[in-house]
Amino acid sequence: MASHDPALWTRVDDYLAGALLPHDAALDAALAASHAAGLPAIAVSAMQGRMLEVFARMLNARRILEIGTLGGYSTLWLARGLAADGHVVTLESDPRHAQVAQDNFTRAGMAARITLRLGLAADTLAALQRDGTGPFDLVFIDADKASLREYVQAALALSRPGTLIVADNVIRDGAVIDAASTDASVQGVRRMNDYVAQEPRLAATALQTVGAKGYDGFALMVVKS
Ligand code: SAH
Ligand code: DHB
Ligand code: MG
């Protein structure tokens, strides 16, 4: 039972999900359909998805933005946490992923609560800003990691004081501490951190996590009042 055993982290995640999570057929079906369609198994874990729902409920979120949909598993968790009249906008560049996600939203009975925007997030985020969309109460950033800094900047532009911005995959098995890393994702996280550190409108922390997805973590950033 070594505490640094990834197999144990997965068993503990399984235990926690069994102990704490309600059974949700739509979420299970979304994962199964994503797997059947050959999408990569990189969605948030169930416990991480529930964390997103908890954040949405804490904020009484009516407007949620997600960058990086994949099959829509995290999107459905975010939508679970929406206030009664709330809405999720989720951005995805891969048409195949978008189709799987849209089918998952429909199957879950959530299609009216979720808008999927197909295209490169940089373009869609610029369009959202031009259109005066927002402000969002919660932003979940989970697309290409090289662009994390730009996504946080765009999220901030679509925010109000109190908005929570969450970024996934910011620890990367600990590789984040390597300033000389040639990994574009590691450098993306480090550029994001450098930007956040000098942005006076944000108060930020980051949490290391272990679990079914191994060793990684989340950045949590709140827009100051
Ligand atoms: N949030 C999902 C997982 C997202 S995986 C979940 O937890 O269930 C990352 C997704 O970001 C992939 O589907 C990928 O196609 C998408 N993506 C990558 N680069 C992108 C970009 N530039 N614009 C929009 N989406 C992008
Ligand atoms: C990858 C992307 C993710 O968002 C994630 O949570 C895990 C892995 C990836 O691209 O490999
Ligand atoms: Mg992720």
Coordinates of C-alpha atoms and ligand atoms in Angstrom, one line a residue:
M1 CA 0.0 0.0 0.0
A2 CA 2.8 2.4 -0.8
S3 CA 1.3 5.9 -1.0
H4 CA 3.2 6.7 -4.2
D5 CA 1.6 3.8 -6.1
P6 CA -0.5 5.0 -9.1
A7 CA -2.5 1.7 -8.9
L8 CA -3.5 2.6 -5.4
W9 CA -4.5 6.1 -6.4
T10 CA -6.9 4.6 -9.0
R11 CA -8.4 2.2 -6.4
V12 CA -8.9 5.1 -4.0
D13 CA -10.5 7.2 -6.7
D14 CA -12.8 4.1 -7.4
Y15 CA -13.6 3.9 -3.7
L16 CA -14.4 7.6 -3.5
A17 CA -16.6 7.6 -6.6
G18 CA -18.5 4.6 -5.2
A19 CA -18.8 6.3 -1.8
L20 CA -19.7 9.9 -2.8
L21 CA -21.0 10.1 -6.3
P22 CA -24.6 9.5 -7.4
H23 CA -24.9 7.0 -10.2
D24 CA -25.4 9.0 -13.4
A25 CA -26.3 7.0 -16.5
A26 CA -25.8 9.9 -18.8
L27 CA -22.2 10.5 -17.7
D28 CA -21.4 6.8 -18.0
A29 CA -23.0 6.8 -21.5
A30 CA -20.9 9.8 -22.5
L31 CA -17.7 8.1 -21.5
A32 CA -18.7 4.8 -23.2
A33 CA -19.7 6.6 -26.5
S34 CA -16.4 8.6 -26.4
H35 CA -14.5 5.3 -26.0
A36 CA -16.5 3.6 -28.7
A37 CA -15.7 6.5 -31.1
G38 CA -12.0 6.1 -30.4
L39 CA -11.5 9.4 -28.6
P40 CA -8.5 9.5 -26.3
A41 CA -9.2 8.6 -22.7
I42 CA -8.1 11.9 -21.3
A43 CA -11.4 13.3 -19.9
V44 CA -11.4 14.5 -16.3
S45 CA -11.8 11.7 -13.8
A46 CA -15.2 11.3 -12.1
M47 CA -14.0 12.9 -8.9
Q48 CA -12.5 15.8 -10.9
G49 CA -15.7 16.2 -12.8
R50 CA -17.6 16.3 -9.5
M51 CA -15.2 19.0 -8.3
L52 CA -16.2 21.1 -11.4
E53 CA -19.8 20.6 -10.5
V54 CA -19.0 21.6 -6.9
F55 CA -17.3 24.8 -8.1
A56 CA -20.3 25.6 -10.3
R57 CA -22.7 25.2 -7.4
M58 CA -20.5 27.3 -5.1
L59 CA -20.7 30.1 -7.6
N60 CA -24.4 29.6 -8.3
A61 CA -23.1 29.7 -11.9
R62 CA -25.4 30.8 -14.7
R63 CA -22.8 31.1 -17.4
I64 CA -20.0 28.6 -17.7
L65 CA -17.3 28.6 -20.5
E66 CA -15.2 25.5 -21.3
I67 CA -12.2 25.5 -23.6
G68 CA -11.6 21.9 -24.9
T69 CA -14.7 19.7 -25.1
L70 CA -13.5 16.3 -26.3
G71 CA -16.5 14.0 -25.8
G72 CA -18.3 16.4 -23.5
Y73 CA -17.7 14.4 -20.2
S74 CA -16.4 17.4 -18.3
T75 CA -19.0 19.6 -20.0
L76 CA -21.8 17.4 -18.6
W77 CA -20.4 17.6 -15.1
L78 CA -20.2 21.4 -15.4
A79 CA -23.8 21.5 -16.6
R80 CA -24.8 19.4 -13.6
G81 CA -23.7 22.3 -11.4
L82 CA -25.5 25.0 -13.4
A83 CA -28.2 27.2 -11.8
A84 CA -31.7 26.6 -13.0
D85 CA -31.6 28.9 -16.0
G86 CA -27.8 28.6 -16.6
H87 CA -25.9 27.7 -19.8
V88 CA -22.6 26.2 -20.8
V89 CA -20.6 27.3 -23.8
T90 CA -17.9 24.8 -24.8
L91 CA -15.2 25.2 -27.5
E92 CA -13.7 22.4 -29.6
S93 CA -11.6 22.4 -32.7
D94 CA -11.9 18.8 -33.8
P95 CA -15.2 18.1 -35.7
R96 CA -15.1 14.4 -34.8
H97 CA -14.8 15.2 -31.1
A98 CA -17.5 17.8 -31.4
Q99 CA -19.9 15.4 -33.1
V100 CA -19.4 12.8 -30.3
A101 CA -19.9 15.5 -27.7
Q102 CA -23.1 16.9 -29.3
D103 CA -24.6 13.4 -29.4
N104 CA -23.7 13.0 -25.8
F105 CA -25.4 16.2 -24.9
T106 CA -28.5 15.2 -26.7
R107 CA -28.6 11.7 -25.2
A108 CA -28.2 13.3 -21.7
G109 CA -31.1 15.6 -22.4
M110 CA -28.8 18.6 -22.0
A111 CA -28.6 19.9 -25.6
A112 CA -30.6 23.0 -24.7
R113 CA -28.3 23.9 -21.9
I114 CA -25.0 23.6 -23.8
T115 CA -23.7 25.4 -26.9
L116 CA -20.8 23.8 -28.6
R117 CA -18.7 26.2 -30.8
L118 CA -16.6 24.4 -33.4
G119 CA -13.3 26.1 -34.3
L120 CA -9.9 27.0 -32.9
A121 CA -10.4 28.3 -29.4
A122 CA -8.3 31.4 -30.2
D123 CA -10.7 32.4 -33.0
T124 CA -13.9 31.5 -31.0
L125 CA -12.6 33.4 -27.9
A126 CA -12.0 36.5 -30.0
A127 CA -15.5 36.2 -31.5
L128 CA -17.0 35.8 -28.0
Q129 CA -15.2 39.0 -26.9
R130 CA -16.3 40.9 -30.1
D131 CA -19.9 39.8 -29.5
G132 CA -19.8 41.0 -25.9
T133 CA -20.7 37.5 -24.6
G134 CA -20.4 37.0 -20.9
P135 CA -19.3 37.7 -18.3
F136 CA -18.8 34.1 -17.3
D137 CA -19.0 32.9 -13.7
L138 CA -16.7 29.9 -14.2
V139 CA -14.2 29.1 -17.0
F140 CA -12.6 25.7 -17.3
I141 CA -9.5 25.6 -19.5
D142 CA -8.6 22.1 -20.8
A143 CA -7.5 22.4 -24.5
D144 CA -3.9 22.6 -25.9
K145 CA -1.5 23.5 -23.1
A146 CA 0.9 25.6 -25.2
S147 CA -1.8 28.3 -25.4
L148 CA -2.7 28.3 -21.6
R149 CA -1.5 31.9 -21.2
E150 CA -3.6 33.2 -24.1
Y151 CA -6.6 31.2 -22.8
V152 CA -6.3 32.7 -19.3
Q153 CA -6.0 36.2 -20.9
A154 CA -9.1 35.6 -22.9
A155 CA -11.0 34.1 -19.9
L156 CA -10.1 37.2 -17.9
A157 CA -11.5 39.5 -20.6
L158 CA -14.7 37.5 -20.4
S159 CA -14.9 37.6 -16.6
R160 CA -16.2 39.8 -13.8
P161 CA -14.9 40.2 -10.3
G162 CA -15.5 36.8 -8.6
T163 CA -15.2 34.7 -11.7
L164 CA -13.3 31.4 -11.1
I165 CA -10.8 30.3 -13.8
V166 CA -9.7 26.6 -13.6
A167 CA -6.9 25.2 -15.7
D168 CA -6.3 21.4 -16.0
N169 CA -3.0 19.6 -16.3
V170 CA -0.6 22.2 -14.9
I171 CA 1.7 19.8 -13.0
R172 CA 2.5 17.2 -15.7
D173 CA 4.0 14.5 -13.6
G174 CA 6.1 17.2 -11.9
A175 CA 7.8 18.2 -15.2
V176 CA 6.5 21.7 -14.6
I177 CA 9.6 22.5 -12.4
D178 CA 12.0 22.0 -15.4
A179 CA 12.7 25.5 -16.7
A180 CA 14.8 24.0 -19.5
S181 CA 12.0 21.6 -20.6
T182 CA 11.6 21.2 -24.4
D183 CA 8.0 20.1 -23.9
A184 CA 5.6 22.7 -25.3
S185 CA 3.0 21.8 -22.7
V186 CA 5.4 22.4 -19.8
Q187 CA 6.5 25.7 -21.3
G188 CA 2.8 26.6 -21.8
V189 CA 2.1 26.1 -18.1
R190 CA 5.2 28.1 -17.1
R191 CA 4.3 30.9 -19.4
M192 CA 0.8 30.9 -17.9
N193 CA 2.3 31.1 -14.4
D194 CA 4.6 33.9 -15.3
Y195 CA 1.6 35.9 -16.8
V196 CA -0.7 35.2 -13.8
A197 CA 2.0 36.2 -11.3
Q198 CA 2.2 39.7 -12.8
E199 CA -1.6 40.1 -13.4
P200 CA -2.9 42.1 -10.5
R201 CA -6.5 41.2 -11.2
L202 CA -5.9 37.5 -10.5
A203 CA -5.4 35.7 -7.2
A204 CA -4.1 32.2 -8.1
T205 CA -3.1 28.9 -6.5
A206 CA -2.3 25.5 -7.9
L207 CA -3.1 22.1 -6.4
Q208 CA -1.1 18.9 -7.1
T209 CA -3.4 15.9 -7.6
V210 CA -3.1 12.1 -7.7
G211 CA -5.8 9.7 -8.8
A212 CA -7.1 7.7 -11.7
K213 CA -5.3 10.1 -14.1
G214 CA -1.9 9.8 -12.3
Y215 CA 0.0 12.8 -11.0
D216 CA -1.1 16.2 -12.3
G217 CA -3.0 19.2 -11.0
F218 CA -5.2 22.2 -11.4
A219 CA -4.6 25.9 -11.3
L220 CA -7.3 27.9 -9.6
M221 CA -7.5 31.6 -10.4
V222 CA -10.1 34.1 -9.1
V223 CA -10.7 37.5 -10.5
K224 CA -10.3 40.0 -7.6
S225 CA -13.0 42.5 -6.6
Ligands
SAH1 N1 -12.4 18.7 -21.1 C1 -12.5 17.4 -21.7 C2 -11.1 16.9 -22.2 C3 -10.6 17.9 -23.2 S1 -9.2 17.1 -24.1 C4 -12.9 16.4 -20.5 O1 -12.3 16.5 -19.5 O2 -13.9 15.6 -20.8 C5 -8.7 18.5 -25.0 C6 -9.6 18.9 -26.2 O3 -9.1 20.2 -26.6 C7 -9.5 17.9 -27.4 O4 -10.8 17.5 -27.7 C8 -8.9 18.8 -28.5 O5 -9.4 18.5 -29.8 C9 -9.3 20.2 -28.0 N2 -8.4 21.2 -28.6 C10 -7.0 21.1 -28.7 N3 -6.6 22.3 -29.2 C11 -7.7 23.1 -29.4 C12 -7.8 24.4 -29.9 N4 -6.8 25.1 -30.4 N5 -9.1 24.9 -29.9 C13 -10.1 24.2 -29.5 N6 -10.0 23.0 -29.0 C14 -8.8 22.4 -29.0
DHB2 C1 -4.1 15.2 -22.2 C2 -4.9 16.3 -22.2 C3 -5.7 16.5 -21.1 O1 -6.5 17.6 -21.0 C4 -5.6 15.7 -20.0 O2 -6.4 16.0 -18.9 C5 -4.7 14.6 -20.0 C6 -4.0 14.4 -21.1 C7 -3.3 14.9 -23.4 O3 -3.4 15.7 -24.4 O4 -2.5 14.0 -23.4
MG3 MG -7.3 17.9 -19.1

